[in-house]
């Protein structure tokens, strides 16, 4: 090994040094994607996915499916520093085997959004080393097979360190079941992160707070009594309750308007989307200034949540 001085470029990711930390961005890579698609001068849009997506089954097959797959694959790599497009890219990935003109139109919307936000990046700031998580689920959100989508994000202090959007493998028969499966998914990630931080010398001495906006799922997680209607998710029940019992996690309620994982599971209005993006990303022109200006979560005795 040898010292290559301060980090500037790594696998296409640019690391800009600022007084408050680092800004990780892939602006050059994003420009390359737009150039490959011929959309360098495209009209910008405010969100990467429309709230009302048409579900027409009569749309003809896209004439160049190879281009579609290449662009979607490139956007997948871009999500390493752009969580704001993760949900839209996940939707695009679901049609890689047989894209239609309608799917390509949705892909072009992502690129048009990217055109206006090409300098956005992920700030890495020095703050507390406390791990906290947010999890959400969109029950039966897929119009084709009615499967739910799991979305979660994990913060170390004020820094976003991991996130995920994934369609659930089975159909949930209630919103509680969908949320509970999402909790099980993020709990697995939390356990891995806690062990990794311990190896780095930052052991988490207190349970990781996991924020969920579904009260029924929270009650189910803390209730040791099984009911017949929950037997089909009994494995997840055992896993989550064991993690609560050994104080690896604590599941807390958070209002839907404060749920940061909201834009990992559904398309949102422009104002809502911009609000959540401002809490996770920043532009290179104002590096690390705007992100998570709110203080750490305040756990008061009456369990009120302050963002």
CSV table of C-alpha atoms in Angstrom, one decimal:
chain,number,residue,atom,x,y,z
A,1,UNK,CA,0.0,0.0,0.0
A,2,UNK,CA,1.1,3.6,-0.6
A,3,UNK,CA,-0.2,7.0,0.5
A,4,UNK,CA,-1.9,8.7,-2.5
A,5,UNK,CA,-2.6,11.9,-0.5
A,6,UNK,CA,-6.2,13.2,0.0
A,7,UNK,CA,-9.0,11.5,-1.7
A,8,UNK,CA,-10.3,13.2,-4.9
A,9,UNK,CA,-11.5,10.5,-7.2
A,10,UNK,CA,-12.5,6.9,-6.6
A,11,UNK,CA,-14.3,4.6,-9.0
A,12,UNK,CA,-16.0,7.6,-10.7
A,13,UNK,CA,-17.0,9.2,-7.5
A,14,UNK,CA,-15.6,12.7,-6.8
A,15,UNK,CA,-14.8,13.6,-3.2
A,16,UNK,CA,-14.8,17.4,-2.6
A,17,UNK,CA,-13.3,18.5,0.7
A,18,UNK,CA,-15.2,21.2,2.7
A,19,UNK,CA,-14.9,22.7,6.2
A,20,UNK,CA,-17.8,20.5,7.4
A,21,UNK,CA,-16.6,17.3,5.8
A,22,UNK,CA,-16.8,15.7,2.3
A,23,UNK,CA,-19.2,15.9,-0.6
A,24,UNK,CA,-19.4,12.7,-2.6
A,25,UNK,CA,-20.8,13.3,-6.1
A,26,UNK,CA,-20.9,11.8,-9.6
A,27,UNK,CA,-21.6,14.8,-11.7
A,28,UNK,CA,-19.2,13.9,-14.5
A,29,UNK,CA,-20.7,10.4,-14.6
A,30,UNK,CA,-24.2,11.9,-14.7
A,31,UNK,CA,-23.2,14.1,-17.6
A,32,UNK,CA,-21.9,11.0,-19.4
A,33,UNK,CA,-25.2,9.3,-19.0
A,34,UNK,CA,-27.1,12.3,-20.4
A,35,UNK,CA,-24.7,12.5,-23.3
A,36,UNK,CA,-25.1,8.8,-24.1
A,37,UNK,CA,-28.9,9.3,-24.1
A,38,UNK,CA,-28.6,12.5,-26.2
A,39,UNK,CA,-30.4,14.6,-23.5
A,40,UNK,CA,-27.7,17.1,-22.6
A,41,UNK,CA,-30.1,20.0,-23.4
A,42,UNK,CA,-33.3,18.4,-22.3
A,43,UNK,CA,-36.0,20.3,-20.4
A,44,UNK,CA,-35.7,19.9,-16.6
A,45,UNK,CA,-38.4,18.5,-14.3
A,46,UNK,CA,-38.8,18.8,-10.6
A,47,UNK,CA,-39.2,15.1,-9.7
A,48,UNK,CA,-37.8,11.8,-11.2
A,49,UNK,CA,-41.2,10.1,-11.3
A,50,UNK,CA,-44.7,11.3,-11.9
A,51,UNK,CA,-47.4,11.0,-9.2
A,52,UNK,CA,-49.8,9.7,-11.8
A,53,UNK,CA,-48.1,7.1,-13.9
A,54,UNK,CA,-50.3,5.7,-16.8
A,55,UNK,CA,-50.7,2.0,-16.7
A,56,UNK,CA,-51.4,1.3,-20.4
A,57,UNK,CA,-50.9,-2.3,-21.5
A,58,UNK,CA,-51.2,-1.3,-25.2
A,59,UNK,CA,-47.9,0.5,-25.3
A,60,UNK,CA,-45.6,-0.9,-28.1
A,61,UNK,CA,-42.3,-2.4,-27.4
A,62,UNK,CA,-39.4,0.0,-27.3
A,63,UNK,CA,-37.3,-0.2,-30.5
A,64,UNK,CA,-33.9,-0.2,-28.8
A,65,UNK,CA,-34.1,-2.3,-25.6
A,66,UNK,CA,-30.3,-2.5,-25.4
A,67,UNK,CA,-30.1,1.3,-25.0
A,68,UNK,CA,-32.8,1.1,-22.3
A,69,UNK,CA,-30.8,-1.6,-20.3
A,70,UNK,CA,-27.5,0.4,-20.7
A,71,UNK,CA,-29.1,3.6,-19.4
A,72,UNK,CA,-30.8,1.9,-16.5
A,73,UNK,CA,-27.7,0.0,-15.5
A,74,UNK,CA,-25.7,3.3,-15.6
A,75,UNK,CA,-28.4,4.9,-13.4
A,76,UNK,CA,-28.1,2.1,-10.9
A,77,UNK,CA,-24.4,2.9,-10.3
A,78,UNK,CA,-25.4,6.6,-10.0
A,79,UNK,CA,-27.6,5.8,-7.0
A,80,UNK,CA,-24.4,5.2,-5.0
A,81,UNK,CA,-24.5,9.0,-4.3
A,82,UNK,CA,-28.1,9.8,-5.4
A,83,UNK,CA,-30.7,8.3,-3.1
A,84,UNK,CA,-33.3,10.7,-4.6
A,85,UNK,CA,-33.5,8.6,-7.8
A,86,UNK,CA,-33.4,5.2,-6.2
A,87,UNK,CA,-37.1,4.6,-6.2
A,88,UNK,CA,-37.5,5.7,-9.8
A,89,UNK,CA,-34.6,3.6,-11.0
A,90,UNK,CA,-35.9,0.6,-9.1
A,91,UNK,CA,-39.2,1.0,-11.1
A,92,UNK,CA,-37.2,1.2,-14.3
A,93,UNK,CA,-35.2,-1.9,-13.5
A,94,UNK,CA,-38.4,-4.0,-13.2
A,95,UNK,CA,-38.9,-3.6,-17.0
A,96,UNK,CA,-35.4,-4.3,-18.3
A,97,UNK,CA,-36.5,-7.7,-19.8
A,98,UNK,CA,-39.1,-6.2,-22.2
A,99,UNK,CA,-39.3,-2.3,-22.1
A,100,UNK,CA,-42.0,-0.5,-23.9
A,101,UNK,CA,-42.2,3.1,-25.2
A,102,UNK,CA,-44.1,4.0,-22.0
A,103,UNK,CA,-41.2,2.6,-19.9
A,104,UNK,CA,-38.7,4.6,-21.9
A,105,UNK,CA,-40.7,7.8,-21.4
A,106,UNK,CA,-40.5,7.2,-17.7
A,107,UNK,CA,-36.8,6.6,-18.0
A,108,UNK,CA,-36.4,9.9,-19.9
A,109,UNK,CA,-38.2,11.7,-17.0
A,110,UNK,CA,-35.5,10.4,-14.7
A,111,UNK,CA,-32.9,11.8,-17.1
A,112,UNK,CA,-34.7,15.2,-17.3
A,113,UNK,CA,-34.7,15.4,-13.5
A,114,UNK,CA,-31.0,14.5,-13.5
A,115,UNK,CA,-30.3,17.3,-16.0
A,116,UNK,CA,-31.4,19.9,-13.4
A,117,UNK,CA,-29.7,18.2,-10.4
A,118,UNK,CA,-26.5,17.0,-11.9
A,119,UNK,CA,-24.4,18.6,-9.2
A,120,UNK,CA,-26.2,17.1,-6.3
A,121,UNK,CA,-24.1,14.9,-4.0
A,122,UNK,CA,-24.1,13.1,-0.7
A,123,UNK,CA,-22.5,15.0,2.2
A,124,UNK,CA,-20.3,13.2,4.8
A,125,UNK,CA,-20.2,15.3,7.9
A,126,UNK,CA,-18.5,14.8,11.3
A,127,UNK,CA,-21.2,14.5,13.9
A,128,UNK,CA,-22.3,12.0,16.4
A,129,UNK,CA,-21.7,8.2,15.8
A,130,UNK,CA,-25.3,7.2,16.9
A,131,UNK,CA,-27.0,5.0,14.3
A,132,UNK,CA,-30.7,5.6,13.6
A,133,UNK,CA,-33.0,4.2,10.9
A,134,UNK,CA,-36.2,5.1,9.1
A,135,UNK,CA,-38.4,2.4,7.4
A,136,UNK,CA,-41.5,2.7,5.3
A,137,UNK,CA,-43.6,0.5,3.0
A,138,UNK,CA,-46.1,1.2,0.2
A,139,UNK,CA,-48.8,-1.4,0.6
A,140,UNK,CA,-49.8,-3.1,-2.6
A,141,UNK,CA,-48.3,-0.2,-4.6
A,142,UNK,CA,-47.5,-2.2,-7.7
A,143,UNK,CA,-50.4,-2.0,-10.1
A,144,UNK,CA,-49.5,-5.1,-11.9
A,145,UNK,CA,-48.9,-7.7,-9.2
A,146,UNK,CA,-50.0,-5.8,-6.0
A,147,UNK,CA,-46.7,-6.4,-4.2
A,148,UNK,CA,-45.5,-3.9,-1.7
A,149,UNK,CA,-42.3,-1.9,-1.8
A,150,UNK,CA,-39.9,-1.7,1.1
A,151,UNK,CA,-37.8,1.4,1.6
A,152,UNK,CA,-35.4,2.3,4.4
A,153,UNK,CA,-32.5,4.6,5.1
A,154,UNK,CA,-29.9,4.6,7.9
A,155,UNK,CA,-28.1,7.6,9.4
A,156,UNK,CA,-24.9,7.7,11.3
A,157,UNK,CA,-25.3,11.0,13.2
A,158,UNK,CA,-26.4,13.4,10.4
A,159,UNK,CA,-24.8,11.4,7.6
A,160,UNK,CA,-26.9,9.1,5.4
A,161,UNK,CA,-24.8,5.9,5.1
A,162,UNK,CA,-27.1,3.3,3.6
A,163,UNK,CA,-30.5,3.1,1.9
A,164,UNK,CA,-32.6,0.5,-0.1
A,165,UNK,CA,-35.6,0.2,-2.2
A,166,UNK,CA,-36.9,-3.3,-3.0
A,167,UNK,CA,-40.2,-4.9,-4.0
A,168,UNK,CA,-41.3,-7.5,-1.5
A,169,UNK,CA,-41.2,-11.1,-2.7
A,170,UNK,CA,-44.7,-12.0,-1.5
A,171,UNK,CA,-48.0,-10.2,-1.5
A,172,UNK,CA,-48.9,-8.6,1.8
A,173,UNK,CA,-52.5,-9.0,2.9
A,174,UNK,CA,-52.5,-5.9,5.0
A,175,UNK,CA,-50.6,-2.7,5.5
A,176,UNK,CA,-49.4,-4.0,8.8
A,177,UNK,CA,-47.9,-7.1,7.2
A,178,UNK,CA,-46.2,-5.0,4.6
A,179,UNK,CA,-44.7,-2.6,7.2
A,180,UNK,CA,-43.6,-5.5,9.4
A,181,UNK,CA,-41.8,-7.2,6.5
A,182,UNK,CA,-40.1,-3.8,5.9
A,183,UNK,CA,-39.0,-3.7,9.5
A,184,UNK,CA,-37.5,-7.2,9.3
A,185,UNK,CA,-35.5,-6.1,6.2
A,186,UNK,CA,-34.1,-3.0,7.8
A,187,UNK,CA,-33.4,-4.8,11.1
A,188,UNK,CA,-31.1,-7.2,9.2
A,189,UNK,CA,-29.2,-4.1,7.8
A,190,UNK,CA,-29.0,-2.6,11.3
A,191,UNK,CA,-27.5,-5.7,12.8
A,192,UNK,CA,-24.8,-5.7,10.1
A,193,UNK,CA,-24.1,-2.0,10.5
A,194,UNK,CA,-23.8,-2.4,14.3
A,195,UNK,CA,-21.3,-5.2,13.9
A,196,UNK,CA,-19.3,-3.2,11.3
A,197,UNK,CA,-19.2,-0.1,13.5
A,198,UNK,CA,-18.0,-2.3,16.4
A,199,UNK,CA,-15.1,-3.6,14.3
A,200,UNK,CA,-14.2,0.1,13.6
A,201,UNK,CA,-14.2,0.9,17.3
A,202,UNK,CA,-17.5,2.6,17.4
A,203,UNK,CA,-19.7,0.1,19.3
A,204,UNK,CA,-23.3,1.1,19.7
A,205,UNK,CA,-23.9,1.0,23.4
A,206,UNK,CA,-27.6,1.7,23.2
A,207,UNK,CA,-30.3,0.2,21.0
A,208,UNK,CA,-30.6,1.6,17.5
A,209,UNK,CA,-33.8,3.7,17.1
A,210,UNK,CA,-35.9,2.5,14.2
A,211,UNK,CA,-38.7,4.9,13.1
A,212,UNK,CA,-41.9,3.5,11.6
A,213,UNK,CA,-45.2,5.3,10.9
A,214,UNK,CA,-47.4,2.3,11.3
A,215,UNK,CA,-48.7,1.9,14.8
A,216,UNK,CA,-50.1,-1.6,14.2
A,217,UNK,CA,-46.7,-2.9,13.1
A,218,UNK,CA,-45.1,-1.4,16.2
A,219,UNK,CA,-47.6,-3.0,18.5
A,220,UNK,CA,-47.1,-6.3,16.8
A,221,UNK,CA,-43.3,-6.0,17.2
A,222,UNK,CA,-43.6,-5.4,20.9
A,223,UNK,CA,-46.4,-7.9,21.6
A,224,UNK,CA,-45.1,-11.3,22.7
A,225,UNK,CA,-48.5,-12.9,22.0
A,226,UNK,CA,-49.1,-14.5,18.6
A,227,UNK,CA,-52.4,-14.4,16.8
A,228,UNK,CA,-53.7,-16.7,14.1
A,229,UNK,CA,-53.7,-13.9,11.6
A,230,UNK,CA,-49.9,-13.4,12.0
A,231,UNK,CA,-48.8,-17.0,11.8
A,232,UNK,CA,-47.7,-16.6,8.2
A,233,UNK,CA,-45.1,-14.0,9.2
A,234,UNK,CA,-44.1,-15.8,12.4
A,235,UNK,CA,-40.4,-16.0,11.3
A,236,UNK,CA,-40.2,-12.2,11.0
A,237,UNK,CA,-42.0,-11.9,14.3
A,238,UNK,CA,-39.4,-14.1,16.1
A,239,UNK,CA,-36.5,-12.2,14.5
A,240,UNK,CA,-37.7,-8.7,15.3
A,241,UNK,CA,-38.7,-9.5,18.8
A,242,UNK,CA,-35.4,-11.2,19.5
A,243,UNK,CA,-33.6,-8.0,18.3
A,244,UNK,CA,-35.8,-5.9,20.6
A,245,UNK,CA,-35.2,-8.2,23.5
A,246,UNK,CA,-31.4,-8.2,23.2
A,247,UNK,CA,-31.6,-4.3,22.8
A,248,UNK,CA,-30.2,-4.2,19.3
A,249,UNK,CA,-33.2,-2.1,18.1
A,250,UNK,CA,-36.1,-0.1,19.5
A,251,UNK,CA,-39.1,0.6,17.2
A,252,UNK,CA,-40.5,4.1,17.7
A,253,UNK,CA,-43.5,5.7,16.0
A,254,UNK,CA,-43.0,8.8,13.8
A,255,UNK,CA,-45.6,10.8,12.0
A,256,UNK,CA,-45.9,10.3,8.3
A,257,UNK,CA,-44.9,13.9,7.6
A,258,UNK,CA,-41.6,13.3,9.3
A,259,UNK,CA,-40.9,9.9,7.8
A,260,UNK,CA,-37.6,10.4,5.8
A,261,UNK,CA,-38.0,7.0,4.1
A,262,UNK,CA,-41.2,8.2,2.4
A,263,UNK,CA,-39.6,8.9,-1.0
A,264,UNK,CA,-38.1,5.4,-1.1
A,265,UNK,CA,-41.5,3.8,-1.5
A,266,UNK,CA,-43.7,6.0,-3.6
A,267,UNK,CA,-43.9,9.0,-5.9
A,268,UNK,CA,-44.5,12.3,-4.1
A,269,UNK,CA,-45.6,15.8,-4.8
A,270,UNK,CA,-43.0,18.4,-5.8
A,271,UNK,CA,-43.0,20.2,-2.4
A,272,UNK,CA,-42.8,17.0,-0.4
A,273,UNK,CA,-40.1,15.5,-2.6
A,274,UNK,CA,-37.9,18.6,-2.4
A,275,UNK,CA,-38.3,18.8,1.4
A,276,UNK,CA,-37.0,15.2,1.8
A,277,UNK,CA,-34.2,15.7,-0.7
A,278,UNK,CA,-33.0,18.8,1.2
A,279,UNK,CA,-32.6,16.6,4.3
A,280,UNK,CA,-30.3,14.1,2.5
A,281,UNK,CA,-28.5,15.7,-0.4
A,282,UNK,CA,-26.9,19.0,-1.3
A,283,UNK,CA,-25.5,20.8,-4.3
A,284,UNK,CA,-21.8,21.2,-4.8
A,285,UNK,CA,-22.3,24.9,-4.8
A,286,UNK,CA,-23.5,24.9,-1.2
A,287,UNK,CA,-21.7,21.8,0.1
A,288,UNK,CA,-22.8,20.3,3.4
A,289,UNK,CA,-24.7,23.5,4.5
A,290,UNK,CA,-28.3,22.5,4.1
A,291,UNK,CA,-28.4,18.8,4.9
A,292,UNK,CA,-30.1,17.8,8.1
A,293,UNK,CA,-30.0,21.2,9.7
A,294,UNK,CA,-32.4,19.7,12.2
A,295,UNK,CA,-31.0,18.5,15.5
A,296,UNK,CA,-30.7,14.9,16.5
A,297,UNK,CA,-34.0,13.2,17.5
A,298,UNK,CA,-35.1,14.3,21.0
A,299,UNK,CA,-36.4,11.3,23.0
A,300,UNK,CA,-38.5,13.0,25.6
A,301,UNK,CA,-40.4,11.1,28.3
A,302,UNK,CA,-43.7,11.5,26.6
A,303,UNK,CA,-42.2,10.0,23.4
A,304,UNK,CA,-42.7,13.1,21.2
A,305,UNK,CA,-40.6,13.2,18.1
A,306,UNK,CA,-38.8,16.4,17.0
A,307,UNK,CA,-37.2,16.6,13.6
